[in-house]
Short mmCIF file of C-alpha atoms in Angstrom, two decimals:
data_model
loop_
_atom_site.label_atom_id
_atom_site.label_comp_id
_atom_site.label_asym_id
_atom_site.label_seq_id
_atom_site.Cartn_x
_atom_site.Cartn_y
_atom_site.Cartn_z
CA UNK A 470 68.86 90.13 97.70
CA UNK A 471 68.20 93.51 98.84
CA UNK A 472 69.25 94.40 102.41
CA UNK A 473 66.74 96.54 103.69
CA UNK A 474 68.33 98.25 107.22
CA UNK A 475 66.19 100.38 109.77
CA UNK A 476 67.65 104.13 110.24
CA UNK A 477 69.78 104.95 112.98
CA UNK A 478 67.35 105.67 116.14
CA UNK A 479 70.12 107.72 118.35
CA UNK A 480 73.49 107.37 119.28
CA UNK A 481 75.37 106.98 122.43
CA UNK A 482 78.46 108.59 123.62
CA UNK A 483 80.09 108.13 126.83
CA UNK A 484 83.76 109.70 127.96
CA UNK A 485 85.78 106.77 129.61
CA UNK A 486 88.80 106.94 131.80
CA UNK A 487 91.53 103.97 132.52
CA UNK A 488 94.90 104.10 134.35
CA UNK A 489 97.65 104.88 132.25
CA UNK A 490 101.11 104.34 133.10
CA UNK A 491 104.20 107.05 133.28
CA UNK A 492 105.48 106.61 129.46
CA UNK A 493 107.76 109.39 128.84
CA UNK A 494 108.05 111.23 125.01
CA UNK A 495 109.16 114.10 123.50
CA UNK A 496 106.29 115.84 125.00
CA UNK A 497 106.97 115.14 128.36
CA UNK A 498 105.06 112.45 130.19
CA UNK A 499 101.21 110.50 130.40
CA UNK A 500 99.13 111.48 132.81
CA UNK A 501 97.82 108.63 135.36
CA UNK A 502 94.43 108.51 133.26
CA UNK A 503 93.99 108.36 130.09
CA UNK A 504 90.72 109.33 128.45
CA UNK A 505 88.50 107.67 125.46
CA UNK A 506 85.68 108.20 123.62
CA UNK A 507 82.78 105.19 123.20
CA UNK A 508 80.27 105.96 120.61
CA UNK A 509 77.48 103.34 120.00
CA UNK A 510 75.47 104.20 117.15
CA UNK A 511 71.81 102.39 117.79
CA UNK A 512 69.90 101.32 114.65
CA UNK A 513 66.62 99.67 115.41
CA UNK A 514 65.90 97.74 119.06
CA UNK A 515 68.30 95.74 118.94
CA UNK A 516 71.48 96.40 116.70
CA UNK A 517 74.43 98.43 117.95
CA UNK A 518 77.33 100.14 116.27
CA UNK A 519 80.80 100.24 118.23
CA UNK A 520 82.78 103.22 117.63
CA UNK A 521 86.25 104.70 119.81
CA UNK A 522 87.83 108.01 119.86
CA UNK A 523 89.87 110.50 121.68
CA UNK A 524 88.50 111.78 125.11
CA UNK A 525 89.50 115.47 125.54
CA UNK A 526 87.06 117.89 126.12
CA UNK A 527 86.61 119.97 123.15
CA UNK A 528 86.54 116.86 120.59
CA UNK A 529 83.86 115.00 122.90
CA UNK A 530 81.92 117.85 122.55
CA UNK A 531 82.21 117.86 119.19
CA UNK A 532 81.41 114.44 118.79
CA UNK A 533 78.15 115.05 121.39
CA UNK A 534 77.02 117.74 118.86
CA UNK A 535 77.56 115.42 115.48
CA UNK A 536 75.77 112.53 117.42
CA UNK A 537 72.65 114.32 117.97
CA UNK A 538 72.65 115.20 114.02
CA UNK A 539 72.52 111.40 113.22
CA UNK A 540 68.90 110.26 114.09
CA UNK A 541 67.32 108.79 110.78
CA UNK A 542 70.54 108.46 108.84
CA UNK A 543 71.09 105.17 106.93
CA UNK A 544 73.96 103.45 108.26
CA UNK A 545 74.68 102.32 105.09
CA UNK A 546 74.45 105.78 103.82
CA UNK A 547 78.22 106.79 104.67
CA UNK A 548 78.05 109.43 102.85
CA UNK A 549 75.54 111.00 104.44
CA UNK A 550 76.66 110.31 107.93
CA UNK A 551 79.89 112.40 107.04
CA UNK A 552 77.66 115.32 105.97
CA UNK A 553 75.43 115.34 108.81
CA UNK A 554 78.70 115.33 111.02
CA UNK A 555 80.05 118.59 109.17
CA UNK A 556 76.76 120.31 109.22
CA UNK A 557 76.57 119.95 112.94
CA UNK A 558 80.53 120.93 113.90
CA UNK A 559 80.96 123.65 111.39
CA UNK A 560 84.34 124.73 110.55
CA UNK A 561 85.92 124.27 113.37
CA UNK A 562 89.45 123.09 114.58
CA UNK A 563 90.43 121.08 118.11
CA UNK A 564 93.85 120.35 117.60
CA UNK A 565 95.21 118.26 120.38
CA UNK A 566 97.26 119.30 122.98
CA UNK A 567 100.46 116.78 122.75
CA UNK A 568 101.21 117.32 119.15
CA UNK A 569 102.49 114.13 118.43
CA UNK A 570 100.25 113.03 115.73
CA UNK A 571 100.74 116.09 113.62
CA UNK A 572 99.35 119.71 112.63
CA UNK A 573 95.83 119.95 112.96
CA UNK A 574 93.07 121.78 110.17
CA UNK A 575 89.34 121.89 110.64
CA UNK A 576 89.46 119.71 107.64
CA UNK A 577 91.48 117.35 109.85
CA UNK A 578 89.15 118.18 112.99
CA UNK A 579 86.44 117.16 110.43
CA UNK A 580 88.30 113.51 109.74
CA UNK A 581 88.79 113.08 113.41
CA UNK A 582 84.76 113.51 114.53
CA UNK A 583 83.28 111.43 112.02
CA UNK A 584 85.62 108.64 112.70
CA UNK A 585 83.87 106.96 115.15
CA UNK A 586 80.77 106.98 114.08
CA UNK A 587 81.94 105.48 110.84
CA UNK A 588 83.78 102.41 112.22
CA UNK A 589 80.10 102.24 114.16
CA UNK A 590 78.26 102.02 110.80
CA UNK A 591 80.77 99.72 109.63
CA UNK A 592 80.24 97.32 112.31
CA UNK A 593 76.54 97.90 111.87
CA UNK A 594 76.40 97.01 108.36
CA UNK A 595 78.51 93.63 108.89
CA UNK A 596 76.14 92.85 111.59
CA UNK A 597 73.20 93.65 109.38
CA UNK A 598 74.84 91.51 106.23
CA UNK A 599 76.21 88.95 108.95
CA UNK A 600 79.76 89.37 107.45
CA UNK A 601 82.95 90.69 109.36
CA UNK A 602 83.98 94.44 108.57
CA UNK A 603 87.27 93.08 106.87
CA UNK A 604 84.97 91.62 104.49
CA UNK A 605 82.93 94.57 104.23
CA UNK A 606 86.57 96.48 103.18
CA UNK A 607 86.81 94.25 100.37
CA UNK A 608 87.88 91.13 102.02
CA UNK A 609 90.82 89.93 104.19
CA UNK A 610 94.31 89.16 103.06
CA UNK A 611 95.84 87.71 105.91
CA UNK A 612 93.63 86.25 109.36
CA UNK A 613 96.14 87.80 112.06
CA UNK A 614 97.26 91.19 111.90
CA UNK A 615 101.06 91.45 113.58
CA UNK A 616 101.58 94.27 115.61
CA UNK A 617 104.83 95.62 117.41
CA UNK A 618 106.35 95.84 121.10
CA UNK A 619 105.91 99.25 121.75
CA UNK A 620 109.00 100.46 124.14
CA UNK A 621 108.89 103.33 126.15
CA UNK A 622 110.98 105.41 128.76
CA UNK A 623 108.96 105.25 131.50
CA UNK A 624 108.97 105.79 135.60
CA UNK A 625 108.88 102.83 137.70
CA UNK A 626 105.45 104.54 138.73
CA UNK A 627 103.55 107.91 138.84
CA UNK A 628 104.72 110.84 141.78
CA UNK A 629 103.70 109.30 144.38
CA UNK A 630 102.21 106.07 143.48
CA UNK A 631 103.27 102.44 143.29
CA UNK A 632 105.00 101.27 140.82
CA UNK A 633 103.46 99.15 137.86
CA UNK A 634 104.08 96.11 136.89
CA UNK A 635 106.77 96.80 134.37
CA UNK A 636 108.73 99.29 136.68
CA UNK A 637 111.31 101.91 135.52
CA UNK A 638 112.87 102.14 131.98
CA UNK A 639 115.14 104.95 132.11
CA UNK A 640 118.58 103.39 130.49
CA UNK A 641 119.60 100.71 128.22
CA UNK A 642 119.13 97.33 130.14
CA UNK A 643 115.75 99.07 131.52
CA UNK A 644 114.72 98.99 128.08
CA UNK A 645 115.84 95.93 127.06
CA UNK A 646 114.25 94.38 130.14
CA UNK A 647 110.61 95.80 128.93
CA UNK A 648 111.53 94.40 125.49
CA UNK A 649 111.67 90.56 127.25
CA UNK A 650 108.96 91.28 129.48
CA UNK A 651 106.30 92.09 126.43
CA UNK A 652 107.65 89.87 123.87
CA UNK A 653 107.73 86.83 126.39
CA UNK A 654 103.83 87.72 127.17
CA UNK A 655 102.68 88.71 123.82
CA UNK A 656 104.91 87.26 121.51
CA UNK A 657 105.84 90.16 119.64
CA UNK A 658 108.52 89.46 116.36
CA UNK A 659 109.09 93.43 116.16
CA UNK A 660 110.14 96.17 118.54
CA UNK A 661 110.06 100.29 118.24
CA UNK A 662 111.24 102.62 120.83
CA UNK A 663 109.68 106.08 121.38
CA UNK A 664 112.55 108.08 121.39
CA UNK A 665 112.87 111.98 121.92
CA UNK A 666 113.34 112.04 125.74
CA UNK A 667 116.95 111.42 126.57
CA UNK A 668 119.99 112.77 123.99
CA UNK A 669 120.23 111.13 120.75
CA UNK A 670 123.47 109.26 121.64
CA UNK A 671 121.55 107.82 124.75
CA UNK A 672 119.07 106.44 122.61
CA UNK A 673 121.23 105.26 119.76
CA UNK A 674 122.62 102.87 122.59
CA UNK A 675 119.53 101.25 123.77
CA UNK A 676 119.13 100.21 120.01
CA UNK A 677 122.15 98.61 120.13
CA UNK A 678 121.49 97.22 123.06
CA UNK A 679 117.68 95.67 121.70
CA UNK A 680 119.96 94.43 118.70
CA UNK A 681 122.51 92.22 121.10
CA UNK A 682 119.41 91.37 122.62
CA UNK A 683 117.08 90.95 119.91
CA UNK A 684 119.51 89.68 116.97
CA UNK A 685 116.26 88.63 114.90
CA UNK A 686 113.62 91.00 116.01
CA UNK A 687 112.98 94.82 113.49
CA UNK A 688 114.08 97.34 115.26
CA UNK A 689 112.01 100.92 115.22
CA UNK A 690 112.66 104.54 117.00
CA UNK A 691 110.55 107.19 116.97
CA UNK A 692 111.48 110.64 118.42
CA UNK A 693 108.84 112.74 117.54
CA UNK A 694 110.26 115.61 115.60
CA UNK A 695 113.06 115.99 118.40
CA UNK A 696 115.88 116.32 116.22
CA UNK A 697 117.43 119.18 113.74
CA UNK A 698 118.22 117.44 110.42
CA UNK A 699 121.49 117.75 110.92
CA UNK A 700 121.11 115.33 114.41
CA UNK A 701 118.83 113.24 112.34
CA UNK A 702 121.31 112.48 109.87
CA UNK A 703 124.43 111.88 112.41
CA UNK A 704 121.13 109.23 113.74
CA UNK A 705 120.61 107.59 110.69
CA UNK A 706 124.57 106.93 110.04
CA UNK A 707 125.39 105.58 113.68
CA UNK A 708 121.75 102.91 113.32
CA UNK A 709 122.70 101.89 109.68
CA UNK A 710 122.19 98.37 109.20
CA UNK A 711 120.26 98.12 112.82
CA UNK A 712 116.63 100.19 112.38
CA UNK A 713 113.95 98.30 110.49
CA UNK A 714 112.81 102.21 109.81
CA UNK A 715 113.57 105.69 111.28
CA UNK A 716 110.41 107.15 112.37
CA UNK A 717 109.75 111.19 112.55
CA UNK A 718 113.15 111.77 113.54
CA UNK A 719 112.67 116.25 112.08
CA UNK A 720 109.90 118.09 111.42
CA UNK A 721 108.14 118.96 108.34
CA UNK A 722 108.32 117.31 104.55
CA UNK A 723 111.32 119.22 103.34
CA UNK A 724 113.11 118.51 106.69
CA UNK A 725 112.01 115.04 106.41
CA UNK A 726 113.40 114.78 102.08
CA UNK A 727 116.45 116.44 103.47
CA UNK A 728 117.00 113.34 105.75
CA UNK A 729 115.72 110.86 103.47
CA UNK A 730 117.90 111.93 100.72
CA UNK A 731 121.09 110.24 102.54
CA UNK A 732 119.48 107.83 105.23
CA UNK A 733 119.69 104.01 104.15
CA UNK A 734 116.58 102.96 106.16
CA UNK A 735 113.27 104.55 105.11
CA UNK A 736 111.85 107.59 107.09
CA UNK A 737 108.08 106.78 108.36
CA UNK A 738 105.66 109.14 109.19
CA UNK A 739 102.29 109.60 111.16
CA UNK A 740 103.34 113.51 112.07
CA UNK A 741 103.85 115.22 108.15
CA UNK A 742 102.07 113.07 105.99
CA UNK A 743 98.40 113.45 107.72
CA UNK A 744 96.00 113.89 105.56
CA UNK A 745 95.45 113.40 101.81
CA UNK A 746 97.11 116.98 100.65
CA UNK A 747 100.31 115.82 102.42
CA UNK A 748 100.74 113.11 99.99
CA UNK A 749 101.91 114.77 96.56
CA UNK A 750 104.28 116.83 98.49
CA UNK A 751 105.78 113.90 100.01
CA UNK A 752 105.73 111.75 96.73
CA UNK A 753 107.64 114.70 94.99
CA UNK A 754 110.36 115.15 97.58
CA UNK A 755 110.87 111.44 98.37
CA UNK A 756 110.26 112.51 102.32
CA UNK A 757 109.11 109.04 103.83
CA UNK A 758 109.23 105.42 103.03
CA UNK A 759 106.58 104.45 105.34
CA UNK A 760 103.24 106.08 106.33
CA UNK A 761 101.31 104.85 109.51
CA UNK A 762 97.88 105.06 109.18
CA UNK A 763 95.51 105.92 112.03
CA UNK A 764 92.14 105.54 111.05
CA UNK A 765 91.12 107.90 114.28
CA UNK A 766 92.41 110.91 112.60
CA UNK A 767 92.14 109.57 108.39
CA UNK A 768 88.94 109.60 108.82
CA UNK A 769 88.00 105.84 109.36
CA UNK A 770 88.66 102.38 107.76
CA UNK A 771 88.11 103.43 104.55
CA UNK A 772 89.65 106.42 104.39
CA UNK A 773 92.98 104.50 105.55
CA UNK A 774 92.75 101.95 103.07
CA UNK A 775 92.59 104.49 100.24
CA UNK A 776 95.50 106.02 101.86
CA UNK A 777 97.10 102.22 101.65
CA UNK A 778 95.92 101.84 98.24
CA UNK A 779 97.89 105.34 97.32
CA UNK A 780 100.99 104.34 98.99
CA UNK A 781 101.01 101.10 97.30
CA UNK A 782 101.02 102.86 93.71
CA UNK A 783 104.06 105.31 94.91
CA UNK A 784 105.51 102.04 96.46
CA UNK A 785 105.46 103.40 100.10
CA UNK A 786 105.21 100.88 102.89
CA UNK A 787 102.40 101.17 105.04
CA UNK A 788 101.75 100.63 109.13
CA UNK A 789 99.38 101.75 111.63
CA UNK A 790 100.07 104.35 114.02
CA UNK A 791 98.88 103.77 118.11
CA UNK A 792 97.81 106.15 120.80
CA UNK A 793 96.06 104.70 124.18
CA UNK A 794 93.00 102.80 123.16
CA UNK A 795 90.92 100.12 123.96
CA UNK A 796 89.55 96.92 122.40
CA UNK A 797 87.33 98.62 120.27
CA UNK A 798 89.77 100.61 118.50
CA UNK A 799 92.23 97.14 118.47
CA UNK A 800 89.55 95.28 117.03
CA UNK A 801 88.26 98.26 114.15
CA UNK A 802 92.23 98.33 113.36
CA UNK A 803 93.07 94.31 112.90
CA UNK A 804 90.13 94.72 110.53
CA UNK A 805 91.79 97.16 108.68
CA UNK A 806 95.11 95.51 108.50
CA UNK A 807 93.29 92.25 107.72
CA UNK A 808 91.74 93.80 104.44
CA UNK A 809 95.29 95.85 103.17
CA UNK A 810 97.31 93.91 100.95
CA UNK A 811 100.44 96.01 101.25
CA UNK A 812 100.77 96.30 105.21
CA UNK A 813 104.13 96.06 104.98
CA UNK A 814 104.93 96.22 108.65
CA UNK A 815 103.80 95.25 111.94
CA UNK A 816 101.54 97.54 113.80
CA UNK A 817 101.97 99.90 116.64
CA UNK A 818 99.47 98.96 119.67
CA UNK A 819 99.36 100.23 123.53
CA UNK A 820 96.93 97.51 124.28
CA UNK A 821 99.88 96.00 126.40
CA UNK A 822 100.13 99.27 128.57
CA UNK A 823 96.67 99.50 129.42
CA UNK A 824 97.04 96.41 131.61
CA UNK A 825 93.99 94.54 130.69
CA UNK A 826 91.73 97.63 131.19
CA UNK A 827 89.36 97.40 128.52
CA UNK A 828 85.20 97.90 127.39
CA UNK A 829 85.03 94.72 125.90
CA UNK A 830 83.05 91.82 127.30
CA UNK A 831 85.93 89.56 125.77
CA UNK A 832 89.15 91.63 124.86
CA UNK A 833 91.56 90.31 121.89
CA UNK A 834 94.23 88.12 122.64
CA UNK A 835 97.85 88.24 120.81
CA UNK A 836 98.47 84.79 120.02
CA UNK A 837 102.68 85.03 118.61
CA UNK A 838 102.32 88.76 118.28
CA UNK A 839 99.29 89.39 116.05
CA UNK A 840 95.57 89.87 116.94
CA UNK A 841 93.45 87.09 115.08
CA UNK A 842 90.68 88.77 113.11
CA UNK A 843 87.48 89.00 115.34
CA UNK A 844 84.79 85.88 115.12
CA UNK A 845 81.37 86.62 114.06
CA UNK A 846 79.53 90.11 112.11
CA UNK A 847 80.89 93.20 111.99
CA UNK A 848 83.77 94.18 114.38
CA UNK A 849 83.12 90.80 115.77
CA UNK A 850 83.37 92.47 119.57
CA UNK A 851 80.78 93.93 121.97
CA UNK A 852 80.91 95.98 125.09
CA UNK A 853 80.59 94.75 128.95
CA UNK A 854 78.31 97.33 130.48
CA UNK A 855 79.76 97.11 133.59
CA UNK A 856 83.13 97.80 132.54
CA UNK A 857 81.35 100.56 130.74
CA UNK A 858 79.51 102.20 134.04
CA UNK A 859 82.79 101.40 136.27
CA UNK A 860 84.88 103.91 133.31
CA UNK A 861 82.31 106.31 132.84
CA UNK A 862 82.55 106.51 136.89
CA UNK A 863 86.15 106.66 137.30
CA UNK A 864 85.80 109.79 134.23
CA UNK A 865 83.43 111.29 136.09
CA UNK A 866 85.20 111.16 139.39
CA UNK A 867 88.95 112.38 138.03
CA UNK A 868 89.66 115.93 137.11
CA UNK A 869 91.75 115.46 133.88
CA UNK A 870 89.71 116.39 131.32
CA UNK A 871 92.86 116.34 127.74
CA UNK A 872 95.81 114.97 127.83
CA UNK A 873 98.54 116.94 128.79
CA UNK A 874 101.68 115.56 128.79
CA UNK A 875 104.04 118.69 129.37
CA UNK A 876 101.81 120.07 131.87
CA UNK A 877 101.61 116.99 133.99
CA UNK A 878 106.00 116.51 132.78
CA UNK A 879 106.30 120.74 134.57
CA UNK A 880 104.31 119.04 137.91
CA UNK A 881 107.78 116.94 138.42
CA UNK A 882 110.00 119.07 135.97
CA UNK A 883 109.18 122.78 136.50
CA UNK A 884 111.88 123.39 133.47
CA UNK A 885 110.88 120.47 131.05
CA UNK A 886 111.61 122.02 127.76
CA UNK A 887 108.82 121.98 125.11
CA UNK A 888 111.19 123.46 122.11
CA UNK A 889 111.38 120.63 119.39
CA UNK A 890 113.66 120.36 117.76
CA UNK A 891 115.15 119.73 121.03
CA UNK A 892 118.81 118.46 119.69
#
């Protein structure tokens, strides 16, 4: 039967802002609010369209400008939506300000705007069909999606404010101590470490410290591009046999090859392999083992599951790459990871550091480290509007407007270094 669906009326967008807690990176350091995008795409009285994204100032506006473009459009019409979106940004490039998801192209500026509003028409059109989006990817393979502890270096609070909840992390048994602390609430079976803030040697320690700790758990670290090749390499010889994978540990796709050639864990990626034109260059020089996906910047769900789907023929594992997000973007990416055959390792999430700060009327739960797939149509979520209005308030009322890590890392460090690599 025919599904006949009513045209999108307008869309919503409305910038959001949570507490975020001191997590240090290469960098430098997150600010005490982080901002987010929600974008609810209206189609008819009634149905509504989820949809999560970055919060910095120039990509909102973009997003403001593609979201008046989209009155009329089919949601089904995906296609469409996409060129509506380019007509109305033009060639343009925002690259964020943190640089730790990669170089940025107005073709990847492009990916990053019409996002949101696709994950909206895919929860629309499961709502409309009265299926869940995983089904509406092709179907789920598995009805959890694991994701990962996500370790960081952190302050035991911001300048000046209390501490949080999961105080300071600045050495070894600080580390390990966050490692108990989220896998005894969440359950997690795999751990990664952002890395690229304290000397290599520091940081080779604390993994040896998570494996005495953690003899069964995966191990992960992630420095960011901190490292020459040459430091990269010394790395990868003194964590043989004790890293799961080695995560960005140089810049750039020869850099990366270079490493990968002698490393005996495979080298992921969610900083050179970024778009679709990364991907025969990386194939041809063997660079990574593992890409992380990140349907915010792939340009959606099904953009990231072709991605998958390439990986798979190459035989290159696949994961999910994390930045500070709510339950909208948890719930659009357990969808995802419920419909890819081949994700091959546990996802990266900050849900944990966002200390229950969330849009949703009823946010996911980890039940032994993975996010059961959403009951009910489409993303299976919807929003609270009062945690919607208190957000847009506390946006509204703050004066950080993009993230800024190094900036906000100079306010305590005037000399913080921004050179990468860094050792």
């Amino acid at each position: 039967m025919y599904v006949e669906a009513n045209p999108v009326t307008h869309v919503t967008v409305t910038p959001v802002a949570f507490p975020d807690a001191p997590l240090l990176n290469a960098a430098g350091v997150h600010q005490p609010w982080a901002l987010r995008t929600i974008v609810q795409v209206h189609c008819g009285d009634e149905l509504v369209g989820l949809g999560e994204t970055y919060g910095d100032a120039p990509h909102l506006a973009l997003v403001q400008r593609a979201a008046a473009a989209l009155s009329g459009v089919d949601p089904f019409d995906l296609a469409g939506v996409r060129r509506r979106v380019a007509e109305a940004i033009g060639a343009v490039d925002a690259p964020d300000r943190h640089g730790l998801t990669g170089g940025s192209t107005p073709a990847k500026t492009l990916l990053r705007v019409y996002a949101p509003f696709e994950v909206a028409c895919l929860d629309l059109q499961g709502h409309i069909a009265g299926r869940p989006v995983c089904d509406i990817l092709g179907g789920r393979v598995r009805d959890a999606v694991p994701f990962s502890a996500y370790l960081f270096y952190k302050w035991a609070g911001h300048p000046g404010g209390e501490p949080d909840e999961y105080g300071e992390a600045l050495d070894p048994d600080g580390i390990v101590a966050q490692a108990r602390a989220l896998v005894d609430r969440y359950g997690f079976t795999s751990i990664k470490l952002k890395g690229g803030v304290f000397a290599p040697e520091e940081e080779v320690e604390a993994i040896r410290a998570l494996r005495a700790a953690f003899p069964d758990h995966p191990l992960r670290l992630d420095p960011n591009c901190a490292w020459t090749v040459e430091t990269s390499l010394r790395v990868a010889e003194e964590t043989e046999g004790l890293l799961e994978y080695l995560e960005d540990p140089t810049a750039t796709i020869p850099g990366m090859a270079a490493v990968a050639a002698k490393a005996t864990m495979p080298l992921a990626t969610n900083m050179c392999v970024v778009n679709f034109a990364d991907v025969p260059e990386a194939v041809a020089l063997g660079a990574v083992g593992v890409v992380l996906a990140d349907h915010h910047y792939w340009g959606g769900l099904r953009a990231s599951a072709l991605m998958a789907g390439i990986c798979d023929t190459w035989g290159i594992g696949v994961s999910m790459h994390s930045n500070s997000h709510l339950g909208i973007s948890l719930a659009a990416m357990t969808h995802l990871g419920a419909a890819l055959p081949n994700l091959t390792y546990a996802a990266d999430t900050h849900t944990p550091w966002q200390l229950g700060a969330d849009v949703l009327h009823t946010p996911l739960s980890f039940v032994d480290g993975a996010v059961p797939v959403p009951e009910g149509p489409g993303l299976g979520v919807r929003i609270d509007p009062d945690k919607l209005a208190r957000m847009s308030e506390d946006y509204a009322r703050i004066d950080i407007r993009e993230r800024d890590d190094t900036t906000y890392m100079r306010s305590v460090q005037p000399d913080f270094p921004t050179r990468r690599p860094r050792w």
